[in-house]
mmCIF file of C-alpha atoms in Angstrom:
data_model
loop_
_atom_site.group_PDB
_atom_site.id
_atom_site.type_symbol
_atom_site.label_atom_id
_atom_site.label_comp_id
_atom_site.label_asym_id
_atom_site.label_seq_id
_atom_site.Cartn_x
_atom_site.Cartn_y
_atom_site.Cartn_z
ATOM 1 C CA MET A 346 -25.601 -23.671 26.599
ATOM 2 C CA VAL A 347 -27.590 -24.433 23.826
ATOM 3 C CA ASP A 348 -26.496 -27.656 21.467
ATOM 4 C CA ARG A 349 -27.831 -28.110 17.968
ATOM 5 C CA THR A 350 -28.225 -31.337 17.109
ATOM 6 C CA GLU A 351 -28.921 -32.298 13.277
ATOM 7 C CA GLY A 352 -31.563 -34.901 13.153
ATOM 8 C CA ALA A 353 -34.294 -36.050 10.937
ATOM 9 C CA SER A 354 -35.781 -33.146 8.717
ATOM 10 C CA HIS A 355 -35.401 -30.245 11.531
ATOM 11 C CA GLU A 356 -33.194 -28.812 14.141
ATOM 12 C CA VAL A 357 -33.589 -30.319 17.384
ATOM 13 C CA LEU A 358 -32.847 -27.769 20.403
ATOM 14 C CA ARG A 359 -31.734 -29.366 23.167
ATOM 15 C CA THR A 360 -30.440 -27.610 26.474
ATOM 16 C CA ARG A 361 -27.921 -29.325 28.561
ATOM 17 C CA TYR A 362 -28.023 -28.735 31.984
ATOM 18 C CA TYR A 363 -25.007 -28.909 34.126
ATOM 19 C CA SER A 364 -24.615 -30.491 37.602
ATOM 20 C CA ARG A 365 -22.221 -28.981 39.832
ATOM 21 C CA ARG A 366 -19.061 -30.937 38.855
ATOM 22 C CA HIS A 367 -19.442 -29.640 35.459
ATOM 23 C CA LEU A 368 -19.436 -25.735 36.497
ATOM 24 C CA PRO A 369 -16.697 -23.953 36.087
ATOM 25 C CA PRO A 370 -14.364 -23.678 39.095
ATOM 26 C CA ALA A 371 -15.372 -19.828 39.292
ATOM 27 C CA SER A 372 -19.191 -20.635 40.099
ATOM 28 C CA ARG A 373 -18.029 -23.314 41.918
ATOM 29 C CA ASP A 374 -16.188 -21.054 44.366
ATOM 30 C CA LEU A 375 -19.073 -18.671 44.639
ATOM 31 C CA ILE A 376 -21.418 -21.226 45.484
ATOM 32 C CA ALA A 377 -18.996 -22.463 48.300
ATOM 33 C CA ARG A 378 -19.132 -18.628 49.324
ATOM 34 C CA VAL A 379 -22.494 -18.104 49.551
ATOM 35 C CA GLY A 380 -23.211 -21.340 51.062
ATOM 36 C CA SER A 381 -20.313 -20.470 53.750
ATOM 37 C CA VAL A 382 -21.958 -17.069 54.396
ATOM 38 C CA ALA A 383 -25.189 -18.221 55.122
ATOM 39 C CA CYS A 384 -24.143 -20.809 57.548
ATOM 40 C CA ALA A 385 -22.256 -17.988 59.565
ATOM 41 C CA ALA A 386 -25.323 -16.042 59.135
ATOM 42 C CA VAL A 387 -27.619 -18.982 60.731
ATOM 43 C CA LEU A 388 -25.192 -19.575 63.156
ATOM 44 C CA GLY A 389 -24.369 -16.190 64.154
ATOM 45 C CA VAL A 390 -28.264 -15.711 64.803
ATOM 46 C CA ALA A 391 -28.554 -18.627 66.691
ATOM 47 C CA ILE A 392 -25.853 -17.601 69.329
ATOM 48 C CA ALA A 393 -27.316 -14.069 69.397
ATOM 49 C CA SER A 394 -30.185 -15.373 70.255
ATOM 50 C CA ALA A 395 -28.953 -17.964 72.942
ATOM 51 C CA CYS A 396 -26.538 -15.571 74.396
ATOM 52 C CA GLY A 397 -29.384 -12.825 75.026
ATOM 53 C CA LYS A 398 -30.932 -14.899 77.637
ATOM 54 C CA PRO A 399 -29.350 -14.479 80.991
ATOM 55 C CA PRO A 400 -28.522 -17.867 83.219
ATOM 56 C CA ARG A 401 -30.877 -19.317 85.325
ATOM 57 C CA GLU A 402 -30.165 -18.094 88.738
ATOM 58 C CA LEU A 403 -29.530 -21.081 90.830
ATOM 59 C CA SER A 404 -31.195 -21.213 94.232
ATOM 60 C CA ALA A 405 -29.288 -22.137 97.525
ATOM 61 C CA ALA A 406 -30.755 -25.626 97.228
ATOM 62 C CA ASP A 407 -29.986 -26.223 93.605
ATOM 63 C CA ARG A 408 -26.294 -25.139 94.436
ATOM 64 C CA GLY A 409 -26.258 -27.285 97.490
ATOM 65 C CA GLU A 410 -27.234 -30.508 95.310
ATOM 66 C CA VAL A 411 -24.334 -29.594 93.246
ATOM 67 C CA ILE A 412 -22.132 -29.982 96.152
ATOM 68 C CA TYR A 413 -23.825 -33.071 97.455
ATOM 69 C CA ARG A 414 -23.871 -34.778 94.393
ATOM 70 C CA THR A 415 -19.885 -33.609 93.714
ATOM 71 C CA ASN A 416 -18.467 -34.302 97.307
ATOM 72 C CA CYS A 417 -21.023 -36.481 99.163
ATOM 73 C CA THR A 418 -22.516 -39.459 97.066
ATOM 74 C CA SER A 419 -19.579 -41.510 96.955
ATOM 75 C CA CYS A 420 -19.925 -42.582 100.616
ATOM 76 C CA HIS A 421 -23.526 -41.596 101.536
ATOM 77 C CA ASN A 422 -26.528 -42.460 99.072
ATOM 78 C CA ALA A 423 -27.393 -40.489 96.307
ATOM 79 C CA ASP A 424 -30.978 -39.800 97.931
ATOM 80 C CA PRO A 425 -29.806 -38.293 101.097
ATOM 81 C CA ASN A 426 -32.779 -39.773 102.859
ATOM 82 C CA LEU A 427 -31.155 -43.258 102.341
ATOM 83 C CA PRO A 428 -28.040 -44.635 104.118
ATOM 84 C CA GLY A 429 -25.128 -44.708 101.806
ATOM 85 C CA PRO A 430 -22.253 -47.643 101.962
ATOM 86 C CA LEU A 431 -20.152 -45.788 104.198
ATOM 87 C CA GLY A 432 -21.998 -42.719 105.568
ATOM 88 C CA PRO A 433 -25.607 -42.250 107.356
ATOM 89 C CA ALA A 434 -28.674 -40.904 105.575
ATOM 90 C CA ILE A 435 -27.882 -36.748 105.947
ATOM 91 C CA ALA A 436 -31.281 -35.436 104.866
ATOM 92 C CA ASP A 437 -32.429 -32.400 106.863
ATOM 93 C CA SER A 438 -29.086 -32.291 109.241
ATOM 94 C CA PRO A 439 -28.745 -29.707 111.349
ATOM 95 C CA ARG A 440 -26.736 -26.785 110.586
ATOM 96 C CA ALA A 441 -24.357 -27.245 113.324
ATOM 97 C CA LEU A 442 -23.660 -30.834 112.152
ATOM 98 C CA LEU A 443 -22.879 -30.024 108.640
ATOM 99 C CA ASP A 444 -20.422 -27.134 109.893
ATOM 100 C CA ALA A 445 -18.434 -29.708 112.300
ATOM 101 C CA ARG A 446 -18.339 -32.569 110.204
ATOM 102 C CA VAL A 447 -17.521 -30.877 106.713
ATOM 103 C CA LEU A 448 -15.262 -28.126 107.728
ATOM 104 C CA HIS A 449 -13.662 -29.339 110.504
ATOM 105 C CA GLY A 450 -14.162 -33.775 110.488
ATOM 106 C CA THR A 451 -15.405 -33.348 114.243
ATOM 107 C CA TYR A 452 -18.977 -33.532 116.253
ATOM 108 C CA PRO A 453 -20.665 -30.820 117.590
ATOM 109 C CA PRO A 454 -20.789 -30.595 121.425
ATOM 110 C CA GLY A 455 -23.182 -33.220 122.709
ATOM 111 C CA TYR A 456 -24.184 -34.830 119.359
ATOM 112 C CA HIS A 457 -24.009 -38.702 119.442
ATOM 113 C CA PRO A 458 -23.096 -40.220 115.690
ATOM 114 C CA GLN A 459 -25.108 -42.439 114.371
ATOM 115 C CA ARG A 460 -22.101 -44.525 113.441
ATOM 116 C CA LYS A 461 -18.754 -45.234 115.340
ATOM 117 C CA SER A 462 -16.530 -45.606 111.935
ATOM 118 C CA HIS A 463 -15.383 -41.965 112.011
ATOM 119 C CA THR A 464 -14.289 -42.535 108.437
ATOM 120 C CA MET A 465 -15.370 -39.057 107.142
ATOM 121 C CA ARG A 466 -12.568 -36.665 106.821
ATOM 122 C CA ALA A 467 -13.013 -32.817 106.542
ATOM 123 C CA LEU A 468 -13.492 -31.057 103.306
ATOM 124 C CA PRO A 469 -12.144 -27.540 104.142
ATOM 125 C CA TRP A 470 -12.515 -26.335 100.339
ATOM 126 C CA LEU A 471 -16.353 -26.401 100.970
ATOM 127 C CA ASP A 472 -15.938 -23.852 103.178
ATOM 128 C CA GLY A 473 -18.457 -21.169 102.369
ATOM 129 C CA HIS A 474 -20.913 -23.523 100.874
ATOM 130 C CA VAL A 475 -22.129 -25.071 104.112
ATOM 131 C CA ASP A 476 -25.400 -23.092 103.693
ATOM 132 C CA ASP A 477 -26.269 -24.334 100.399
ATOM 133 C CA LEU A 478 -25.718 -27.877 101.540
ATOM 134 C CA ALA A 479 -27.949 -27.488 104.232
ATOM 135 C CA ALA A 480 -30.638 -25.897 102.038
ATOM 136 C CA TYR A 481 -30.356 -28.875 99.955
ATOM 137 C CA LEU A 482 -30.853 -31.603 102.559
ATOM 138 C CA ALA A 483 -33.447 -29.577 104.073
ATOM 139 C CA ALA A 484 -35.797 -29.417 100.656
ATOM 140 C CA VAL A 485 -34.898 -33.280 100.464
ATOM 141 C CA ASN A 486 -35.937 -34.630 103.572
ATOM 142 C CA THR A 487 -38.572 -37.062 103.317
ATOM 143 C CA HIS A 488 -38.636 -38.265 107.089
ATOM 144 C CA HIS A 489 -40.475 -35.187 108.327
ATOM 145 C CA PRO A 490 -42.376 -33.487 105.686
ATOM 146 C CA ASN A 491 -43.336 -30.678 108.409
ATOM 147 C CA SER A 492 -39.705 -29.608 109.088
#
């Protein structure tokens, strides 16, 4: 929009620039819609590129770590090589011991427990996950590096 301002001896042409708040409502709506479409397009591209990658495949030891951290660290140490407040160090525990203790709350025949407390209860919901737990406990074992 051009304003004609009468001045000294000649006309001065001056262009007045509108800020967004001075735009007509139709122009503001158009800018808002274009901005929304642009944001949606950028978001869509970001989601599509993230969804195009397959999820990372977890190893048995990775799954076992999740099981250990979720179910065992409250009694055993966060580091399975160290004793915890209630339970002993359990890194590299034999599969038979894990099966008996975790699933049944017992000990395998001939096993002599490290502690006499017998406070551990069976965790039957971990049936089917003991192999993963054993893989993790073997992987983190620092007491016997050759095993």
